[in-house]
XYZ file of C-alpha atoms in Angstrom:
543
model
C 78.062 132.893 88.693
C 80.658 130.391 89.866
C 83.658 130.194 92.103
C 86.528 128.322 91.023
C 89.346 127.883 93.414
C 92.702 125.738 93.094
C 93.042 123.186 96.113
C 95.683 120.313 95.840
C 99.334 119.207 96.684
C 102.130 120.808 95.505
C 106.246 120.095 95.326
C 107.430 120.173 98.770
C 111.145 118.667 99.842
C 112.606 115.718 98.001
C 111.075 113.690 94.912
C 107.674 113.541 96.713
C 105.095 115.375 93.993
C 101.264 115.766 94.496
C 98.543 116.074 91.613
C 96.337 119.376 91.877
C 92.837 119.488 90.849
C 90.399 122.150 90.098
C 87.266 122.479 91.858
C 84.555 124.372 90.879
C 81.494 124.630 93.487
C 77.772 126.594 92.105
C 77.266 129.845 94.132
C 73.627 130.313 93.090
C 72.840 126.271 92.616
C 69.248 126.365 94.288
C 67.278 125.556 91.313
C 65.529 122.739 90.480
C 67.369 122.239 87.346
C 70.815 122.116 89.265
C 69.739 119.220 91.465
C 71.663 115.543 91.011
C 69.273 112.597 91.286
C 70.918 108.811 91.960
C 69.165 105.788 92.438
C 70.271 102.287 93.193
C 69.930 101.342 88.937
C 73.750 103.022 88.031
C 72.403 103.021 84.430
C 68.983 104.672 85.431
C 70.469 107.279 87.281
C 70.093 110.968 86.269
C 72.750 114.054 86.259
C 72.114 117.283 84.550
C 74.923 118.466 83.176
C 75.058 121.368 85.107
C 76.178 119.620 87.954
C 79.089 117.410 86.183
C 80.465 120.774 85.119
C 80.257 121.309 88.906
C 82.510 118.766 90.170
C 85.581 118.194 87.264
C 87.516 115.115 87.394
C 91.133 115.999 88.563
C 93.766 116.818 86.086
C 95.932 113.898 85.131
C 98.554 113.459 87.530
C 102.691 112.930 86.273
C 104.201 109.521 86.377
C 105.796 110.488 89.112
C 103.510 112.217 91.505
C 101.698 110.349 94.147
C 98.156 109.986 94.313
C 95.460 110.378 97.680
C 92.952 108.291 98.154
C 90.768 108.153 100.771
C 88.926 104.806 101.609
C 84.773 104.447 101.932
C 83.659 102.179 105.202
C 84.333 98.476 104.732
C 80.037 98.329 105.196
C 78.956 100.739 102.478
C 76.854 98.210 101.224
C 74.881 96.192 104.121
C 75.139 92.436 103.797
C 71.443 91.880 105.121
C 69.300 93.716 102.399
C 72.269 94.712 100.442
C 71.613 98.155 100.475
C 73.927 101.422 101.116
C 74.995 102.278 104.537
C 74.844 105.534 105.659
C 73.697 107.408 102.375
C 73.792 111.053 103.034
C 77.113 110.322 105.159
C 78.889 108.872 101.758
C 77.884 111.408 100.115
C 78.649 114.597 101.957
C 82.059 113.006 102.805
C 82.883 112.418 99.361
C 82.379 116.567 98.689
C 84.245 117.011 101.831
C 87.536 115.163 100.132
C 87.120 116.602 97.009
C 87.449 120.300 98.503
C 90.309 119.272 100.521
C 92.525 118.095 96.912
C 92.028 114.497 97.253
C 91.864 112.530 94.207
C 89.583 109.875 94.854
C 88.223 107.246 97.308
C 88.643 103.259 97.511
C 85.501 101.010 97.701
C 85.608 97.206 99.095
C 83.028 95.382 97.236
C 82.888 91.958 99.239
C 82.311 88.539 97.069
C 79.870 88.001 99.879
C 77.562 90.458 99.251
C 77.802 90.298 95.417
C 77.360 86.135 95.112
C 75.684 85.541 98.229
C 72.892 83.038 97.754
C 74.265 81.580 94.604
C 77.470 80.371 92.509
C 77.192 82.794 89.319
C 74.698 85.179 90.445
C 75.231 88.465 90.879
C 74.156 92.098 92.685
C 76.683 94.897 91.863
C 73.423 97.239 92.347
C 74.056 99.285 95.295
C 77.914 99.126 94.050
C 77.126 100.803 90.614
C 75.032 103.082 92.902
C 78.204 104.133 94.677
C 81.072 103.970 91.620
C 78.037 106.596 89.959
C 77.471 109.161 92.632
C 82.307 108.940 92.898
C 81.885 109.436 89.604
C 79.271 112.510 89.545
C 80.738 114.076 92.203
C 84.428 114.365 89.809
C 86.768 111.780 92.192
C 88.370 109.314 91.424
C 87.734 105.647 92.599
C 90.048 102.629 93.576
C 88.159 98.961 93.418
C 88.888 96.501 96.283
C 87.524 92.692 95.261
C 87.596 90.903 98.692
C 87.484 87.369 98.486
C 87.524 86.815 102.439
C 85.533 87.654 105.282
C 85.351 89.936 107.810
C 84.248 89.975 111.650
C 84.041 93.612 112.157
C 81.729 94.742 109.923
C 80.539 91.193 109.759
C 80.612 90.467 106.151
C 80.877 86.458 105.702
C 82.381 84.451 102.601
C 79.174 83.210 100.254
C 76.518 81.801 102.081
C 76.866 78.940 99.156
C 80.729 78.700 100.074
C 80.197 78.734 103.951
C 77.732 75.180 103.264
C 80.170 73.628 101.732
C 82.661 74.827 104.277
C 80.770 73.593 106.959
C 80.239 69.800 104.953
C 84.192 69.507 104.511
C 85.932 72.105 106.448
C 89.316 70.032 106.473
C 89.340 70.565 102.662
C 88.388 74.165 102.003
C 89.468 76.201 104.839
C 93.420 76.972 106.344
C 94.140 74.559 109.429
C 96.416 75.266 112.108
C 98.228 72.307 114.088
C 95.446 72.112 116.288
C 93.056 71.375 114.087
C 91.506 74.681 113.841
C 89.953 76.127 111.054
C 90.296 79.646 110.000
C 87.198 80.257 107.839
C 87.293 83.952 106.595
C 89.059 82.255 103.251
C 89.696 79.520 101.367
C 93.094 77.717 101.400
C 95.482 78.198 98.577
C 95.348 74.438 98.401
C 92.481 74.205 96.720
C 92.676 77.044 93.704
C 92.954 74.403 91.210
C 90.721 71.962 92.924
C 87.150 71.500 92.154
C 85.697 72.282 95.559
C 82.666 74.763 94.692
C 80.318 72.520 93.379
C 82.520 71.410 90.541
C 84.284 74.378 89.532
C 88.275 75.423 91.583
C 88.003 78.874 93.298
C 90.027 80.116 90.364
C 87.563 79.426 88.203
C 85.034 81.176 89.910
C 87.196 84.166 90.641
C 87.433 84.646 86.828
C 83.466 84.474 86.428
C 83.586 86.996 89.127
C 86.301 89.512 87.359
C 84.224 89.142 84.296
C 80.814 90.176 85.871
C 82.782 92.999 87.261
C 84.302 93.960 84.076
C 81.388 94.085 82.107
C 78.886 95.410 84.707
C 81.270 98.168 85.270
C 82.192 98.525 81.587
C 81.115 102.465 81.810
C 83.510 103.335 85.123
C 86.742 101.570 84.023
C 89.800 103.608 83.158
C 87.854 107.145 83.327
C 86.343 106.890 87.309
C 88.039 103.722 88.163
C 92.104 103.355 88.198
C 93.075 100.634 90.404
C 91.382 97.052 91.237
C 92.910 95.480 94.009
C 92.778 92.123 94.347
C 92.091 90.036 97.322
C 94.753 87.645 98.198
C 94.021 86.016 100.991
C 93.221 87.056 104.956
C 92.425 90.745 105.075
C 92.706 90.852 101.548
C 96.667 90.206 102.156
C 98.788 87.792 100.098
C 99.633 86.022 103.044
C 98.531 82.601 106.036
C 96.412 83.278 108.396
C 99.180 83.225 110.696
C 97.951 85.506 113.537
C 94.533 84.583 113.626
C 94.551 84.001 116.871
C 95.721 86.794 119.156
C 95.885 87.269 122.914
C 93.129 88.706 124.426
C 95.171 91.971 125.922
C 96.513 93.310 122.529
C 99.659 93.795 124.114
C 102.163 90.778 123.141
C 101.652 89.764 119.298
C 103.385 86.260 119.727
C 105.249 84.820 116.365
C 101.381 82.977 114.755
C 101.606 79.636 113.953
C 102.312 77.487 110.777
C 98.945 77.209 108.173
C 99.840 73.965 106.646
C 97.697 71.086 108.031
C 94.233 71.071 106.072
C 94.045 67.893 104.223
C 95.103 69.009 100.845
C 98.077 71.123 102.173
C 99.733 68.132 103.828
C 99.167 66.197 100.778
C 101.023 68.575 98.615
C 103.903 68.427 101.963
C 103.976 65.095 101.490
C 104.492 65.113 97.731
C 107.126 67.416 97.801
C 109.460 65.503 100.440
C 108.794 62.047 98.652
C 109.882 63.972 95.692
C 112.954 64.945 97.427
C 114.074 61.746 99.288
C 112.496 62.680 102.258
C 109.271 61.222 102.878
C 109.767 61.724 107.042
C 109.699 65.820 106.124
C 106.447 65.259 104.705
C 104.099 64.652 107.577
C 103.337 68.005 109.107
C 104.860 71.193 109.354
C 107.656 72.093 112.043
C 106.985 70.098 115.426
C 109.432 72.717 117.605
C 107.423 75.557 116.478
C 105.838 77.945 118.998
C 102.084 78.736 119.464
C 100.444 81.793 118.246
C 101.240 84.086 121.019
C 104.759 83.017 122.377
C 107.808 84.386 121.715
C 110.670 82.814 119.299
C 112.576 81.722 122.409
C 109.831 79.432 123.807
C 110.402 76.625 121.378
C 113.202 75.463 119.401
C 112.739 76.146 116.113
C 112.808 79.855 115.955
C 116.299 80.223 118.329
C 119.274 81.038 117.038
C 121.025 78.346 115.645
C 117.449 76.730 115.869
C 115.549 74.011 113.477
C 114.559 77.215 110.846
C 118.624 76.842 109.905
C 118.884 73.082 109.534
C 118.288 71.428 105.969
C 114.937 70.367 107.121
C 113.825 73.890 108.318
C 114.928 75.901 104.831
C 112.899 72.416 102.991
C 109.784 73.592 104.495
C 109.844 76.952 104.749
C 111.047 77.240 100.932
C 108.142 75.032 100.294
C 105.359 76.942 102.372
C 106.659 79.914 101.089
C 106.678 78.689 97.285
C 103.108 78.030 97.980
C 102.066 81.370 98.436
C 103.807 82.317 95.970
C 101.931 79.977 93.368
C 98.536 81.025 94.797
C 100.005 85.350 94.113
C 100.995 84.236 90.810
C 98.093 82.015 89.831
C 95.299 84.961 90.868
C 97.108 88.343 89.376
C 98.036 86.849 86.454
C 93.853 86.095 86.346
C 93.574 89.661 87.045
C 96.221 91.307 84.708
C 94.802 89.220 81.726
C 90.715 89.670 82.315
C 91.498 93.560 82.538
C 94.183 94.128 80.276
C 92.310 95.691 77.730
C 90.619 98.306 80.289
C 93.491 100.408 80.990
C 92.937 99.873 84.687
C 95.869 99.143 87.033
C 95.737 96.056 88.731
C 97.550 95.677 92.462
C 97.712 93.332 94.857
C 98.167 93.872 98.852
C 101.132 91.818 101.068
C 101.243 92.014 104.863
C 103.799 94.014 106.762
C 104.766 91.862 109.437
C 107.195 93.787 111.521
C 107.099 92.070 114.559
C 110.281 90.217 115.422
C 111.717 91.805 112.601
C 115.223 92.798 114.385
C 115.832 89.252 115.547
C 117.430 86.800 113.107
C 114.578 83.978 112.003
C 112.229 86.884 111.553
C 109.367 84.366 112.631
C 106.364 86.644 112.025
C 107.276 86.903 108.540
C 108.228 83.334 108.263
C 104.469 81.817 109.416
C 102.737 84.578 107.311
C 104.692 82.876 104.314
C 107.732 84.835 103.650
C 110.999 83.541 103.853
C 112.917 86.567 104.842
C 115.495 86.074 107.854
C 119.065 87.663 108.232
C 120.549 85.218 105.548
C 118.655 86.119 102.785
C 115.659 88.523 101.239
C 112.510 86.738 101.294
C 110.231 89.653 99.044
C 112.617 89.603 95.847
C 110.422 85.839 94.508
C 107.522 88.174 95.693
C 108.510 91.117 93.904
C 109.768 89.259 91.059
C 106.187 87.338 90.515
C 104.559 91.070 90.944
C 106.800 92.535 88.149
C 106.170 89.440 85.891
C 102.867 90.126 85.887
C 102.736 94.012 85.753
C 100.665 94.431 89.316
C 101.457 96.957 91.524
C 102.304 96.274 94.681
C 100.230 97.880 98.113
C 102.109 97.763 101.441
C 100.147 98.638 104.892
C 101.287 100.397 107.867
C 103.183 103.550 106.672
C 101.835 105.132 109.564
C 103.828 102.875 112.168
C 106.868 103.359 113.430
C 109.135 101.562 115.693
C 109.299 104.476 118.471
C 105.288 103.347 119.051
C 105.699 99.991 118.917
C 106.198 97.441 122.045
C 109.848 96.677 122.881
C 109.208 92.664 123.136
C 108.244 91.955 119.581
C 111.403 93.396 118.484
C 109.838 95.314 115.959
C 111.021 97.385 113.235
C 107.977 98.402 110.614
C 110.240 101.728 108.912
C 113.167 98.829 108.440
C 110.556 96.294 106.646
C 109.496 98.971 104.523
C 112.835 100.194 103.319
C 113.618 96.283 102.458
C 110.631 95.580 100.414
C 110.873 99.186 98.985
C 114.186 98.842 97.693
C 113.467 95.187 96.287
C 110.788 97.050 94.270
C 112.888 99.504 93.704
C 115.774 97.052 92.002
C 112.639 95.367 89.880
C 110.780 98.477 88.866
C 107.393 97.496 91.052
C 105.332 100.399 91.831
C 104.221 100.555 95.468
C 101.491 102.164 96.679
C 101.009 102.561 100.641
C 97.951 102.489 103.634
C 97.667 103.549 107.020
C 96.995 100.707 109.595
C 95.344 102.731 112.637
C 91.700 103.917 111.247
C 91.474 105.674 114.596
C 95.104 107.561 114.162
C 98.627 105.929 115.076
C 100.757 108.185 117.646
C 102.876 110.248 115.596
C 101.323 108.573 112.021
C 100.528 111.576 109.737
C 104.378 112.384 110.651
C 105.400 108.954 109.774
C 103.308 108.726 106.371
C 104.521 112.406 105.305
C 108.276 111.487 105.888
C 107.912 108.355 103.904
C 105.852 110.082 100.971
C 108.630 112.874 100.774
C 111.303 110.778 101.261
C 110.610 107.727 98.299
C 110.089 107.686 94.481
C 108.822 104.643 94.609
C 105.534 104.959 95.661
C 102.624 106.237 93.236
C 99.568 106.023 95.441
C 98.501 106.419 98.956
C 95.203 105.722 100.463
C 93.978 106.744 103.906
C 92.129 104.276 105.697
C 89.345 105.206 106.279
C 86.164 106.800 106.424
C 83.692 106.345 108.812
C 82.701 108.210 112.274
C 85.641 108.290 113.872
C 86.996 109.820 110.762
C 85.040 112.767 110.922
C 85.375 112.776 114.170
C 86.257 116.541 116.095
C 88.834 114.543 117.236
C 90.636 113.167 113.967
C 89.480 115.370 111.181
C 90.938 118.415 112.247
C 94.315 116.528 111.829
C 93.719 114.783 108.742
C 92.703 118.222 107.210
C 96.170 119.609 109.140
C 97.677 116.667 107.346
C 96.981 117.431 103.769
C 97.494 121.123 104.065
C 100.412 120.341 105.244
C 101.068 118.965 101.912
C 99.136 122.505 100.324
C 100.226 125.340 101.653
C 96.994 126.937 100.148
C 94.413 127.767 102.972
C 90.620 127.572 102.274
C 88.515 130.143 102.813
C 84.894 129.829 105.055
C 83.180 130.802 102.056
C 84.512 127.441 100.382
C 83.300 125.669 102.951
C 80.056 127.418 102.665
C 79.676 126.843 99.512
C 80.347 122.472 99.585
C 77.755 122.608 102.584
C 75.557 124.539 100.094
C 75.630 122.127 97.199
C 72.246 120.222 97.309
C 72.176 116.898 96.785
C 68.991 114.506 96.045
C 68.850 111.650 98.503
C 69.777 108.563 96.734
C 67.677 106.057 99.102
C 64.603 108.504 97.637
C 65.015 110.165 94.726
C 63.146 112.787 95.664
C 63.670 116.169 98.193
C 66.765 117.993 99.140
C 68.480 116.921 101.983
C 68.765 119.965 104.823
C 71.627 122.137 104.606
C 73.874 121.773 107.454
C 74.192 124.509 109.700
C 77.146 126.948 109.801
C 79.469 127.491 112.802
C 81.782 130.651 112.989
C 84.048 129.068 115.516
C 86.573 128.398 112.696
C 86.906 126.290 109.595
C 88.046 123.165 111.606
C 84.681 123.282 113.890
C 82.528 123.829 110.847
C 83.967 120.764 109.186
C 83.820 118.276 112.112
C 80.072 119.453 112.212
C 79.538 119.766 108.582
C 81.282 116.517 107.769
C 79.943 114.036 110.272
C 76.746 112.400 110.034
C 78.456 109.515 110.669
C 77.915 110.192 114.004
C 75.515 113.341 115.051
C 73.546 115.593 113.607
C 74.888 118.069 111.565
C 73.571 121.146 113.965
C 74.357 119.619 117.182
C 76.350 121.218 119.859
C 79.888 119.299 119.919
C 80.235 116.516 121.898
């Protein structure tokens, strides 16, 4: 006998729609026969079809409805021996979101953990692993391909790249106007150089989409709906601009100019012999402030400052065109390697909100983006997006400029309505994140009012899973949160019945995992326990 019970989001005020899915959980699923068995080989793996019955994919959504996602830990897959992180915590998380309604879950595969040791050579293992237990349990899945690095999880570029980094770092990696590298990516300079041992980046960005494409030939369009590509820092089509922050978190200063690695200022210098200006050509702004100052400390950046003299829109029309190219010159890679899959590709830009009410809007203007007072700095953005049929993913919907620091001048709900309505004008579909992984003041608020109140956007993803997600703490108010979007309560016997479901261990193969025990303090308590292995034992006393 099975239970079958309706979870999802429904109409609520304004244009803002939500997809509902059916879930359908075993009551009596103790047999053998029932189990699910993964291993690390996708295409080995085993599922009786018992269980897919178990766990539907979600209905089709409308054009017009939007989509939640919920993303897996940047570290799913270790770098070290390149094996899955936290197993049984994946997995009992991923039955946790599909009872609550959402649609599916976002995975970062990292290019290196994938290429590591060599140009061309390549371990999606662990990665089919994951995309097949998303896939068995009925969600959804969203593909992130992250060409940079990260410090926290530490999760370098290719060991390869990284050597030939270290040989020639004035030619690879972003340099600021100190001479410091910023080594998490490569410069847009050099996409159409041959850097990597003969070949540009682009060209082995386009043996990497077509590993991808064919290794995950089975997944595309029917599990996976959405590759993101990596841009640049963070994943963000963007300069490292801010890579350099001060150490009390409390002041974000304006960044600094990424334009002096040796192949940037030769392209600088190109440009300003080209246009009788050969002076312009020999660094970027010298009146520019350092990474943590304010716009006032220098002159460039003051009103009636360098950034509005005929020199200042020259190189910031330049350095902005540049980014631009690099955008263009990787999505239009993307869009063509997966046209034929059905898959939507996106690409991610920052939102850099700081300084945003003053009139140079420097944040935005050393991140790339030539968007003051005078004029609108996204449309070329937008414009290169819609050319290319990529959707577009915007951060921070959860910030808003009541929690934000009077001294940057910030204004994130402002920056959002500007790039929202460019897309708007262009027909871009945007798709939104949450900054805070721990929980912004007042963010579910903020992300609901910006859900309900916009047509625009066709996909939101939570960042992100992990321990403090499951937290006591947080969970409770994520699970608030989407009720709030369902005014359908579960029951404790739903519950019961998720924490029921037995699952073979992936890392074995073999034995059923224990069942978690049951509280009867309440359906938020048995969650937080239930759902968070992350951090402590499922049948230990709360912390």
């Amino acid at each position: 006998m099975s239970a079958y019970i309706e979870v999802g989001f429904c109409n609520i005020k304004g244009s803002c729609r939500f997809s509902t899915a059916k879930i359908c959980f075993a009551q009596n699923v103790t047999r053998k026969n029932h189990w699910t068995r993964f291993t690390f080989r996708a295409h080995q793996s085993e599922a009786v079809e018992h269980e897919k019955r178990f766990f539907s994919l979600p209905r089709p959504t409308s054009e017009d409805s939007v989509r939640l996602f919920v993303g897996l830990p940047q570290d799913a897959v270790s770098l070290g021996r390149n094996t899955i992180n936290k197993t049984r915590a994946i997995v009992v998380g991923l039955k946790a979101l599909k009872l609550l309604g959402v649609e599916g879950v976002e995975l970062p595969i990292w290019w290196g953990i994938v290429e590591k040791d060599v140009m061309g050579k390549y371990d999606w293992s662990r990665y089919l692993a994951i995309a097949e237990m998303v896939q068995i349990l009925g969600l959804r899945l969203h593909v992130t391909l992250c060409f940079h690095g990260s410090k926290a999880p530490n999760i370098p570029l290719p060991r390869w790249v990284s050597q030939i980094g270290e040989s020639q770092p004035n030619n690879i990696f972003f340099t600021d106007r100190a001479g410091h590298h910023y080594k998490e990516c490569l410069s847009l300079a050099v996409d159409h150089l041959p850097v990597l041992h003969g070949k540009t980046p682009v060209q082995v960005y386009h043996s990497f989409f077509e590993s991808f494409k064919l290794s995950f030939s089975s997944f595309l369009s029917s599990t996976i709906t959405g590759i993101t590509i990596g841009l640049g820092p963070n994943g963000e089509l963007r300069y490292p601009s801010h890579n350099q922050l001060p150490s009390n978190h409390k002041t974000k200063g304006v960044g600094e100019f990424q334009c002096y690695d040796q192949n940037m200022l030769n392209f600088l210098k190109k440009h300003a012999d080209e246009s009788g200006n050969p002076l312009w050509g020999l660094g970027g702004p010298h009146d520019a402030p350092t990474y943590d100052q304010s716009p006032n400390s220098n002159s460039f950046f003051k009103d009636g400052g360098s950034w509005e003299s005929a020199y200042g829109d020259f190189f910031l029309s330049w350095y902005a065109e540049q980014l631009i190219t690099h955008g263009e010159s990787l999505l239009s890679l993307a869009t063509s390697t997966f046209s034929d899959t059905g898959v939507h590709v996106y690409g991610k830009i920052p939102l850099e909100h700081c300084w945003y009410m003053t009139h140079s809007h420097p944040s935005e203007l050393t991140a790339g983006f030539y968007n003051t007072i005078k004029r609108d700095g996204y449309e070329p953005v937008v414009k290169m997006f819609a050319s290319n049929s990529c959707k577009m993913l915007l951060p921070g919907l959860d910030k808003s400029a009541a929690c934000q620091p009077h001294e940057p001048l910030s204004s994130p709900e402002m920056l959002l309505e500007q790039i929202m309505e460019t897309c708007r004008i262009h027909g871009v579909k945007v798709s939104g994140q949450n900054t805070s992984e721990s929980g912004a003041l007042g963010g579910f608020e903020q992300i609901k009012k910006i859900l309900c109140a916009d047509n625009v956007l066709d996909l939101f993803i939570y960042q992100r899973m992990g321990a403090c997600f499951f937290s006591p703490k947080h969970f409770p108010s994520f699970t608030q949160f989407v009720r709030s979007l369902n005014p359908k309560e579960l029951h404790s016997g739903d519950e019961k019945e998720v924490a029921d479901s037995p699952t073979k261990n992936p890392e074995s193969s073999v034995g059923l995992w224990p069942k978690p025990c049951l509280s009867s303090n309440g359906p938020m308590v048995l969650l937080s326990k239930v759902l968070n292995p992350y951090k402590y034992n499922s049948c230990d006393a709360e912390p």
